[in-house]
């Protein structure tokens, strides 16, 4: 799926796996582009809620978000509404769970026909791991699992302060993590914190007869447009300071903290009001950002651009357009969040930022690994909840920009090649 982090994490590895002699047979949802380099099977989820989600994306990809999209998706949503309510009442799982059913059925056929040596589940969506678990139990085929985001969310700063299951979906995710740590042959997470807390929850991890767990830093591929490589890009200061954020926003990851700091800066340096713009790409604004815009009268300060899709005129993909916007920014904003689960999570957008050669202003939370990477490469670093520190960082950015001396970060990007190499070396150990 063009520009989606959960998709890029695996698609960026594919060329390296192909070079290593791996012959993939890919199972995915119908919401992305079908790969032509190898067998790629796209399945509709069987549950009504997931079917509605997939149908919306499929129609949008095929026809665009026009009048036909609105009518057809509205009609399908209306027809499926009672079945979605029944599914929620009977099961209570997140909608994508049912994709595991067709994936399991088709996977079982391939394994029994002798066409599969290893199962590799990756996601985002935990339905991939569920299908892999069923296949492992049924066939005993070697299974490796890649966990993007922690399946269990921590709610406090204590090592054992894990989420107590409040609903059936949370209970099932806890069950699934235990099963992954018991039945998979290899399992990896993307941060030191995620592996640490997985071991706290699953003391059997890394013991004989259970999964071996380790850390893989996912990285990102260099910009697609080779003419825009960081080494060849000289930044041009314009008449305005452009602070740019890419990716999703939420109440715990909100641009309101930036706007509040900007209000303090304007009180001290009134000319900053007309000189600074904040740009948001890739997602609608969260409620806190909307409230801050209204209360601070920053309607002309925070500019929203929405999701960048493929440009039909230039032919550039959404990902290519995003890269160009990143490299044109004065400073890239990295919002980590303010929840305790940040100790187990690094935004995937960070690895894309590293290729741009632009300075990063990160607001991190309880993640020494992320802080260390930022400090090593040169960045403006603040911490969530530290209002004074955030205000001071913005003031430093403002003064650096005025003197045209913004931080020049060390060009130390993290590629996907190292991730693929790590995975292949670990798989080699169990074969």
GROMACS .gro file of C-alpha atoms in nm:
model
  431
    1UNK     CA    1   0.000   0.000   0.000
    2UNK     CA    2   0.160   0.319  -0.124
    3UNK     CA    3   0.310   0.518   0.164
    4UNK     CA    4   0.178   0.293   0.445
    5UNK     CA    5   0.443   0.222   0.707
    6UNK     CA    6   0.319  -0.128   0.784
    7UNK     CA    7   0.343  -0.213   0.414
    8UNK     CA    8   0.680  -0.047   0.351
    9UNK     CA    9   0.834  -0.239   0.639
   10UNK     CA   10   0.799  -0.564   0.448
   11UNK     CA   11   0.802  -0.447   0.085
   12UNK     CA   12   1.136  -0.272   0.134
   13UNK     CA   13   1.289  -0.605   0.242
   14UNK     CA   14   1.166  -0.797  -0.062
   15UNK     CA   15   1.455  -0.705  -0.299
   16UNK     CA   16   1.710  -0.823  -0.042
   17UNK     CA   17   1.522  -1.148   0.015
   18UNK     CA   18   1.505  -1.208  -0.359
   19UNK     CA   19   1.879  -1.144  -0.390
   20UNK     CA   20   1.935  -1.404  -0.117
   21UNK     CA   21   1.753  -1.668  -0.320
   22UNK     CA   22   1.425  -1.654  -0.129
   23UNK     CA   23   1.118  -1.732  -0.341
   24UNK     CA   24   0.826  -1.554  -0.173
   25UNK     CA   25   0.462  -1.646  -0.200
   26UNK     CA   26   0.287  -1.344  -0.055
   27UNK     CA   27  -0.057  -1.333   0.108
   28UNK     CA   28  -0.206  -0.989   0.170
   29UNK     CA   29  -0.532  -0.798   0.174
   30UNK     CA   30  -0.683  -0.661  -0.148
   31UNK     CA   31  -0.616  -0.301  -0.044
   32UNK     CA   32  -0.270  -0.273  -0.198
   33UNK     CA   33  -0.098  -0.310  -0.535
   34UNK     CA   34  -0.043  -0.664  -0.659
   35UNK     CA   35   0.325  -0.751  -0.696
   36UNK     CA   36   0.418  -0.906  -1.031
   37UNK     CA   37   0.760  -1.046  -0.935
   38UNK     CA   38   0.629  -1.356  -0.757
   39UNK     CA   39   0.299  -1.523  -0.663
   40UNK     CA   40   0.096  -1.265  -0.471
   41UNK     CA   41  -0.245  -1.372  -0.346
   42UNK     CA   42  -0.481  -1.101  -0.224
   43UNK     CA   43  -0.766  -1.217  -0.002
   44UNK     CA   44  -1.086  -1.054   0.113
   45UNK     CA   45  -1.146  -1.088   0.484
   46UNK     CA   46  -1.452  -1.296   0.556
   47UNK     CA   47  -1.599  -1.090   0.839
   48UNK     CA   48  -1.844  -0.809   0.758
   49UNK     CA   49  -1.649  -0.530   0.933
   50UNK     CA   50  -1.323  -0.613   0.756
   51UNK     CA   51  -1.508  -0.661   0.427
   52UNK     CA   52  -1.646  -0.308   0.456
   53UNK     CA   53  -1.295  -0.171   0.526
   54UNK     CA   54  -1.140  -0.360   0.234
   55UNK     CA   55  -1.423  -0.267  -0.001
   56UNK     CA   56  -1.376   0.104   0.069
   57UNK     CA   57  -1.003   0.087  -0.010
   58UNK     CA   58  -1.058  -0.127  -0.319
   59UNK     CA   59  -1.316   0.114  -0.464
   60UNK     CA   60  -1.096   0.416  -0.382
   61UNK     CA   61  -0.795   0.256  -0.554
   62UNK     CA   62  -0.997   0.157  -0.860
   63UNK     CA   63  -1.226   0.457  -0.910
   64UNK     CA   64  -1.104   0.732  -0.677
   65UNK     CA   65  -1.301   0.898  -0.400
   66UNK     CA   66  -1.571   1.037  -0.627
   67UNK     CA   67  -1.951   1.028  -0.620
   68UNK     CA   68  -1.954   0.660  -0.715
   69UNK     CA   69  -1.727   0.588  -0.418
   70UNK     CA   70  -1.960   0.769  -0.178
   71UNK     CA   71  -2.274   0.597  -0.308
   72UNK     CA   72  -2.131   0.245  -0.333
   73UNK     CA   73  -1.950   0.247   0.002
   74UNK     CA   74  -2.249   0.407   0.172
   75UNK     CA   75  -2.480   0.139   0.035
   76UNK     CA   76  -2.247  -0.145   0.136
   77UNK     CA   77  -2.207   0.003   0.486
   78UNK     CA   78  -2.585   0.020   0.523
   79UNK     CA   79  -2.634  -0.341   0.409
   80UNK     CA   80  -2.357  -0.473   0.635
   81UNK     CA   81  -2.448  -0.271   0.946
   82UNK     CA   82  -2.660  -0.544   1.117
   83UNK     CA   83  -2.401  -0.813   1.044
   84UNK     CA   84  -2.118  -0.591   1.177
   85UNK     CA   85  -2.317  -0.535   1.495
   86UNK     CA   86  -2.370  -0.910   1.531
   87UNK     CA   87  -1.999  -0.981   1.474
   88UNK     CA   88  -1.902  -0.724   1.737
   89UNK     CA   89  -2.154  -0.863   1.986
   90UNK     CA   90  -2.054  -1.227   1.937
   91UNK     CA   91  -1.675  -1.189   1.912
   92UNK     CA   92  -1.565  -0.836   2.001
   93UNK     CA   93  -1.237  -0.860   1.807
   94UNK     CA   94  -1.088  -0.585   1.591
   95UNK     CA   95  -1.226  -0.605   1.239
   96UNK     CA   96  -0.927  -0.755   1.057
   97UNK     CA   97  -0.925  -1.083   1.253
   98UNK     CA   98  -1.125  -1.264   0.982
   99UNK     CA   99  -0.854  -1.221   0.716
  100UNK     CA  100  -0.678  -1.509   0.895
  101UNK     CA  101  -0.941  -1.757   0.768
  102UNK     CA  102  -0.871  -1.741   0.391
  103UNK     CA  103  -0.497  -1.702   0.461
  104UNK     CA  104  -0.501  -2.022   0.667
  105UNK     CA  105  -0.700  -2.220   0.410
  106UNK     CA  106  -0.479  -2.120   0.116
  107UNK     CA  107  -0.163  -2.157   0.322
  108UNK     CA  108  -0.257  -2.508   0.428
  109UNK     CA  109  -0.309  -2.607   0.064
  110UNK     CA  110   0.034  -2.476  -0.036
  111UNK     CA  111   0.212  -2.638   0.258
  112UNK     CA  112   0.051  -2.977   0.193
  113UNK     CA  113   0.152  -2.954  -0.173
  114UNK     CA  114   0.515  -2.912  -0.068
  115UNK     CA  115   0.553  -2.554  -0.195
  116UNK     CA  116   0.636  -2.387   0.138
  117UNK     CA  117   0.945  -2.427   0.357
  118UNK     CA  118   0.887  -2.142   0.600
  119UNK     CA  119   0.604  -1.918   0.723
  120UNK     CA  120   0.687  -1.548   0.772
  121UNK     CA  121   0.412  -1.343   0.941
  122UNK     CA  122   0.448  -0.967   0.962
  123UNK     CA  123   0.217  -0.684   1.063
  124UNK     CA  124   0.056  -0.431   1.170
  125UNK     CA  125  -0.258  -0.634   1.160
  126UNK     CA  126  -0.238  -0.929   1.402
  127UNK     CA  127  -0.450  -1.148   1.174
  128UNK     CA  128  -0.131  -1.246   0.986
  129UNK     CA  129   0.015  -1.388   1.309
  130UNK     CA  130  -0.312  -1.567   1.384
  131UNK     CA  131  -0.312  -1.739   1.044
  132UNK     CA  132   0.055  -1.834   1.092
  133UNK     CA  133  -0.019  -1.976   1.438
  134UNK     CA  134  -0.295  -2.198   1.298
  135UNK     CA  135  -0.064  -2.317   1.019
  136UNK     CA  136   0.219  -2.388   1.262
  137UNK     CA  137  -0.005  -2.594   1.489
  138UNK     CA  138  -0.156  -2.780   1.195
  139UNK     CA  139   0.161  -2.854   0.995
  140UNK     CA  140   0.464  -2.791   1.217
  141UNK     CA  141   0.625  -2.577   0.944
  142UNK     CA  142   0.901  -2.339   1.061
  143UNK     CA  143   0.745  -2.005   1.158
  144UNK     CA  144   0.914  -1.667   1.201
  145UNK     CA  145   0.716  -1.364   1.324
  146UNK     CA  146   0.780  -0.991   1.298
  147UNK     CA  147   0.591  -0.775   1.550
  148UNK     CA  148   0.553  -0.413   1.438
  149UNK     CA  149   0.368  -0.269   1.736
  150UNK     CA  150   0.337  -0.432   2.079
  151UNK     CA  151   0.027  -0.650   2.105
  152UNK     CA  152  -0.007  -0.556   2.471
  153UNK     CA  153  -0.009  -0.194   2.579
  154UNK     CA  154   0.155  -0.071   2.899
  155UNK     CA  155  -0.037   0.185   3.103
  156UNK     CA  156   0.212   0.297   3.369
  157UNK     CA  157   0.584   0.336   3.425
  158UNK     CA  158   0.628   0.012   3.623
  159UNK     CA  159   0.780  -0.285   3.447
  160UNK     CA  160   0.478  -0.499   3.532
  161UNK     CA  161   0.219  -0.228   3.465
  162UNK     CA  162   0.063  -0.399   3.166
  163UNK     CA  163  -0.281  -0.343   3.031
  164UNK     CA  164  -0.540  -0.550   3.213
  165UNK     CA  165  -0.770  -0.688   2.944
  166UNK     CA  166  -1.072  -0.460   2.933
  167UNK     CA  167  -1.239  -0.623   2.636
  168UNK     CA  168  -1.230  -0.942   2.433
  169UNK     CA  169  -0.994  -0.799   2.174
  170UNK     CA  170  -0.733  -0.711   2.439
  171UNK     CA  171  -0.768  -1.056   2.596
  172UNK     CA  172  -0.718  -1.219   2.260
  173UNK     CA  173  -0.408  -1.010   2.185
  174UNK     CA  174  -0.257  -1.124   2.516
  175UNK     CA  175  -0.336  -1.483   2.428
  176UNK     CA  176  -0.186  -1.439   2.079
  177UNK     CA  177   0.140  -1.295   2.213
  178UNK     CA  178   0.179  -1.591   2.448
  179UNK     CA  179   0.117  -1.829   2.158
  180UNK     CA  180   0.372  -1.651   1.937
  181UNK     CA  181   0.635  -1.673   2.210
  182UNK     CA  182   0.558  -2.042   2.258
  183UNK     CA  183   0.512  -2.177   1.905
  184UNK     CA  184   0.712  -1.957   1.664
  185UNK     CA  185   1.071  -2.053   1.592
  186UNK     CA  186   1.191  -1.691   1.576
  187UNK     CA  187   1.019  -1.368   1.676
  188UNK     CA  188   1.153  -1.015   1.667
  189UNK     CA  189   1.050  -0.668   1.771
  190UNK     CA  190   1.167  -0.328   1.648
  191UNK     CA  191   1.299  -0.176   1.972
  192UNK     CA  192   1.500  -0.280   2.275
  193UNK     CA  193   1.209  -0.179   2.498
  194UNK     CA  194   0.960  -0.398   2.311
  195UNK     CA  195   1.182  -0.704   2.348
  196UNK     CA  196   1.248  -0.629   2.714
  197UNK     CA  197   0.881  -0.607   2.808
  198UNK     CA  198   0.792  -0.909   2.595
  199UNK     CA  199   1.042  -1.107   2.802
  200UNK     CA  200   0.888  -0.973   3.122
  201UNK     CA  201   0.546  -1.089   3.007
  202UNK     CA  202   0.668  -1.419   2.861
  203UNK     CA  203   0.941  -1.568   3.075
  204UNK     CA  204   0.961  -1.869   2.843
  205UNK     CA  205   1.100  -1.654   2.559
  206UNK     CA  206   1.453  -1.760   2.458
  207UNK     CA  207   1.429  -2.087   2.650
  208UNK     CA  208   1.474  -2.427   2.479
  209UNK     CA  209   1.158  -2.542   2.307
  210UNK     CA  210   1.017  -2.191   2.273
  211UNK     CA  211   1.070  -1.897   2.040
  212UNK     CA  212   1.399  -1.713   2.021
  213UNK     CA  213   1.336  -1.338   2.044
  214UNK     CA  214   1.561  -1.056   1.928
  215UNK     CA  215   1.558  -0.697   1.797
  216UNK     CA  216   1.565  -0.584   1.435
  217UNK     CA  217   1.586  -0.213   1.355
  218UNK     CA  218   1.361  -0.189   1.048
  219UNK     CA  219   1.526   0.110   0.880
  220UNK     CA  220   1.402   0.258   0.553
  221UNK     CA  221   1.512   0.261   0.193
  222UNK     CA  222   1.673   0.576   0.047
  223UNK     CA  223   1.452   0.819  -0.147
  224UNK     CA  224   1.310   0.671  -0.466
  225UNK     CA  225   1.395   0.980  -0.669
  226UNK     CA  226   1.772   0.953  -0.701
  227UNK     CA  227   1.795   1.316  -0.805
  228UNK     CA  228   1.686   1.405  -0.452
  229UNK     CA  229   1.955   1.218  -0.262
  230UNK     CA  230   2.057   1.406   0.055
  231UNK     CA  231   2.421   1.432  -0.052
  232UNK     CA  232   2.313   1.626  -0.360
  233UNK     CA  233   2.055   1.847  -0.192
  234UNK     CA  234   2.150   2.194  -0.073
  235UNK     CA  235   1.890   2.348   0.155
  236UNK     CA  236   1.762   2.689   0.054
  237UNK     CA  237   1.637   2.920   0.331
  238UNK     CA  238   1.317   3.098   0.233
  239UNK     CA  239   1.135   3.391   0.391
  240UNK     CA  240   0.948   3.155   0.627
  241UNK     CA  241   1.049   2.881   0.870
  242UNK     CA  242   0.865   2.565   0.769
  243UNK     CA  243   0.818   2.301   1.041
  244UNK     CA  244   0.675   1.986   0.883
  245UNK     CA  245   0.509   1.682   1.037
  246UNK     CA  246   0.436   1.362   0.845
  247UNK     CA  247   0.210   1.081   0.961
  248UNK     CA  248  -0.084   1.019   1.187
  249UNK     CA  249  -0.200   1.244   1.470
  250UNK     CA  250  -0.394   1.166   1.786
  251UNK     CA  251  -0.461   1.309   2.130
  252UNK     CA  252  -0.142   1.148   2.260
  253UNK     CA  253   0.052   1.259   1.949
  254UNK     CA  254  -0.075   1.607   1.881
  255UNK     CA  255   0.059   1.920   1.716
  256UNK     CA  256  -0.111   2.122   1.988
  257UNK     CA  257   0.210   2.105   2.194
  258UNK     CA  258   0.396   2.269   1.905
  259UNK     CA  259   0.131   2.539   1.870
  260UNK     CA  260   0.133   2.614   2.243
  261UNK     CA  261   0.512   2.651   2.236
  262UNK     CA  262   0.477   2.874   1.931
  263UNK     CA  263   0.237   3.100   2.119
  264UNK     CA  264   0.504   3.149   2.387
  265UNK     CA  265   0.766   3.220   2.121
  266UNK     CA  266   0.542   3.481   1.955
  267UNK     CA  267   0.493   3.654   2.290
  268UNK     CA  268   0.872   3.691   2.312
  269UNK     CA  269   0.943   3.744   1.941
  270UNK     CA  270   0.629   3.898   1.781
  271UNK     CA  271   0.780   3.884   1.431
  272UNK     CA  272   0.774   3.503   1.453
  273UNK     CA  273   0.394   3.514   1.407
  274UNK     CA  274   0.433   3.592   1.038
  275UNK     CA  275   0.748   3.393   0.981
  276UNK     CA  276   0.667   3.041   1.106
  277UNK     CA  277   0.439   2.787   0.945
  278UNK     CA  278   0.361   2.434   1.064
  279UNK     CA  279   0.268   2.186   0.790
  280UNK     CA  280   0.083   1.860   0.855
  281UNK     CA  281   0.098   1.587   0.590
  282UNK     CA  282  -0.067   1.249   0.579
  283UNK     CA  283  -0.352   1.264   0.828
  284UNK     CA  284  -0.643   1.475   0.950
  285UNK     CA  285  -0.582   1.694   1.251
  286UNK     CA  286  -0.651   1.558   1.597
  287UNK     CA  287  -0.904   1.729   1.822
  288UNK     CA  288  -0.642   1.893   2.046
  289UNK     CA  289  -0.472   2.052   1.746
  290UNK     CA  290  -0.806   2.184   1.620
  291UNK     CA  291  -0.882   2.334   1.960
  292UNK     CA  292  -0.537   2.495   1.978
  293UNK     CA  293  -0.579   2.650   1.632
  294UNK     CA  294  -0.907   2.811   1.735
  295UNK     CA  295  -0.800   2.929   2.078
  296UNK     CA  296  -0.468   3.070   1.956
  297UNK     CA  297  -0.606   3.201   1.623
  298UNK     CA  298  -0.345   3.007   1.429
  299UNK     CA  299  -0.565   2.924   1.130
  300UNK     CA  300  -0.297   3.059   0.896
  301UNK     CA  301  -0.008   2.904   1.088
  302UNK     CA  302  -0.096   2.534   1.079
  303UNK     CA  303  -0.145   2.423   0.719
  304UNK     CA  304  -0.295   2.078   0.656
  305UNK     CA  305  -0.221   1.894   0.333
  306UNK     CA  306  -0.385   1.558   0.394
  307UNK     CA  307  -0.259   1.234   0.246
  308UNK     CA  308  -0.038   1.263  -0.062
  309UNK     CA  309  -0.158   1.009  -0.317
  310UNK     CA  310  -0.018   0.925  -0.660
  311UNK     CA  311  -0.013   1.230  -0.887
  312UNK     CA  312  -0.187   1.138  -1.216
  313UNK     CA  313  -0.016   1.426  -1.399
  314UNK     CA  314   0.348   1.364  -1.303
  315UNK     CA  315   0.308   0.992  -1.233
  316UNK     CA  316   0.488   1.031  -0.900
  317UNK     CA  317   0.375   0.793  -0.627
  318UNK     CA  318   0.255   0.918  -0.292
  319UNK     CA  319   0.582   0.803  -0.140
  320UNK     CA  320   0.788   1.002  -0.392
  321UNK     CA  321   0.583   1.314  -0.327
  322UNK     CA  322   0.627   1.273   0.048
  323UNK     CA  323   1.006   1.244   0.009
  324UNK     CA  324   1.018   1.568  -0.187
  325UNK     CA  325   0.815   1.751   0.077
  326UNK     CA  326   1.038   1.614   0.353
  327UNK     CA  327   1.354   1.733   0.180
  328UNK     CA  328   1.206   2.080   0.126
  329UNK     CA  329   1.130   2.126   0.497
  330UNK     CA  330   1.341   2.346   0.724
  331UNK     CA  331   1.282   2.116   1.023
  332UNK     CA  332   1.103   1.781   1.044
  333UNK     CA  333   0.880   1.725   1.348
  334UNK     CA  334   0.883   1.379   1.506
  335UNK     CA  335   0.603   1.329   1.758
  336UNK     CA  336   0.664   1.019   1.966
  337UNK     CA  337   0.358   1.039   2.191
  338UNK     CA  338   0.308   1.059   2.567
  339UNK     CA  339   0.184   0.710   2.654
  340UNK     CA  340   0.397   0.457   2.840
  341UNK     CA  341   0.398   0.227   2.539
  342UNK     CA  342   0.642   0.475   2.377
  343UNK     CA  343   0.913   0.283   2.564
  344UNK     CA  344   0.848   0.001   2.315
  345UNK     CA  345   0.798   0.203   1.999
  346UNK     CA  346   0.994   0.419   1.752
  347UNK     CA  347   0.791   0.592   1.478
  348UNK     CA  348   0.876   0.434   1.142
  349UNK     CA  349   0.875   0.783   0.993
  350UNK     CA  350   1.200   0.849   1.183
  351UNK     CA  351   1.394   0.615   0.956
  352UNK     CA  352   1.262   0.796   0.648
  353UNK     CA  353   1.356   1.130   0.803
  354UNK     CA  354   1.718   1.017   0.836
  355UNK     CA  355   1.757   0.995   0.457
  356UNK     CA  356   1.645   1.352   0.396
  357UNK     CA  357   1.945   1.528   0.545
  358UNK     CA  358   1.711   1.771   0.721
  359UNK     CA  359   1.724   1.850   1.094
  360UNK     CA  360   1.474   1.667   1.314
  361UNK     CA  361   1.291   1.813   1.612
  362UNK     CA  362   1.182   1.514   1.817
  363UNK     CA  363   0.947   1.511   2.114
  364UNK     CA  364   1.029   1.171   2.262
  365UNK     CA  365   0.900   0.986   2.567
  366UNK     CA  366   1.074   0.727   2.785
  367UNK     CA  367   1.281   0.574   2.509
  368UNK     CA  368   1.659   0.583   2.567
  369UNK     CA  369   1.721   0.396   2.241
  370UNK     CA  370   1.547   0.665   2.034
  371UNK     CA  371   1.712   0.947   2.230
  372UNK     CA  372   2.054   0.794   2.173
  373UNK     CA  373   1.999   0.764   1.798
  374UNK     CA  374   1.885   1.125   1.779
  375UNK     CA  375   2.176   1.258   1.981
  376UNK     CA  376   2.428   1.055   1.783
  377UNK     CA  377   2.303   1.200   1.453
  378UNK     CA  378   2.237   1.557   1.565
  379UNK     CA  379   1.882   1.672   1.636
  380UNK     CA  380   1.670   1.912   1.836
  381UNK     CA  381   1.551   1.690   2.120
  382UNK     CA  382   1.264   1.760   2.361
  383UNK     CA  383   1.064   1.532   2.586
  384UNK     CA  384   0.687   1.498   2.599
  385UNK     CA  385   0.534   1.682   2.895
  386UNK     CA  386   0.833   1.914   2.939
  387UNK     CA  387   0.665   2.238   2.834
  388UNK     CA  388   0.967   2.453   2.923
  389UNK     CA  389   1.205   2.226   2.734
  390UNK     CA  390   0.977   2.222   2.428
  391UNK     CA  391   0.951   2.602   2.432
  392UNK     CA  392   1.330   2.635   2.464
  393UNK     CA  393   1.386   2.395   2.173
  394UNK     CA  394   1.152   2.595   1.950
  395UNK     CA  395   1.326   2.918   2.046
  396UNK     CA  396   1.662   2.764   1.955
  397UNK     CA  397   1.522   2.652   1.619
  398UNK     CA  398   1.388   3.003   1.557
  399UNK     CA  399   1.721   3.167   1.637
  400UNK     CA  400   1.918   2.911   1.437
  401UNK     CA  401   1.689   2.966   1.138
  402UNK     CA  402   1.721   3.345   1.159
  403UNK     CA  403   2.099   3.314   1.149
  404UNK     CA  404   2.072   3.042   0.879
  405UNK     CA  405   2.254   2.799   1.105
  406UNK     CA  406   2.003   2.520   1.159
  407UNK     CA  407   2.160   2.197   1.280
  408UNK     CA  408   2.324   2.003   1.000
  409UNK     CA  409   2.258   1.643   1.104
  410UNK     CA  410   2.514   1.372   1.048
  411UNK     CA  411   2.408   1.166   0.750
  412UNK     CA  412   2.383   0.830   0.926
  413UNK     CA  413   2.068   0.673   0.779
  414UNK     CA  414   1.964   0.320   0.869
  415UNK     CA  415   1.891   0.113   0.560
  416UNK     CA  416   1.677  -0.197   0.520
  417UNK     CA  417   1.975  -0.406   0.411
  418UNK     CA  418   2.091  -0.445   0.772
  419UNK     CA  419   1.744  -0.566   0.878
  420UNK     CA  420   1.726  -0.826   0.602
  421UNK     CA  421   2.079  -0.943   0.681
  422UNK     CA  422   1.995  -0.984   1.050
  423UNK     CA  423   1.681  -1.185   0.977
  424UNK     CA  424   1.855  -1.411   0.725
  425UNK     CA  425   2.142  -1.480   0.965
  426UNK     CA  426   1.902  -1.574   1.245
  427UNK     CA  427   1.702  -1.801   1.014
  428UNK     CA  428   2.026  -1.970   0.906
  429UNK     CA  429   2.091  -2.065   1.270
  430UNK     CA  430   1.770  -2.264   1.300
  431UNK     CA  431   1.803  -2.448   0.967
   0.00000   0.00000   0.00000
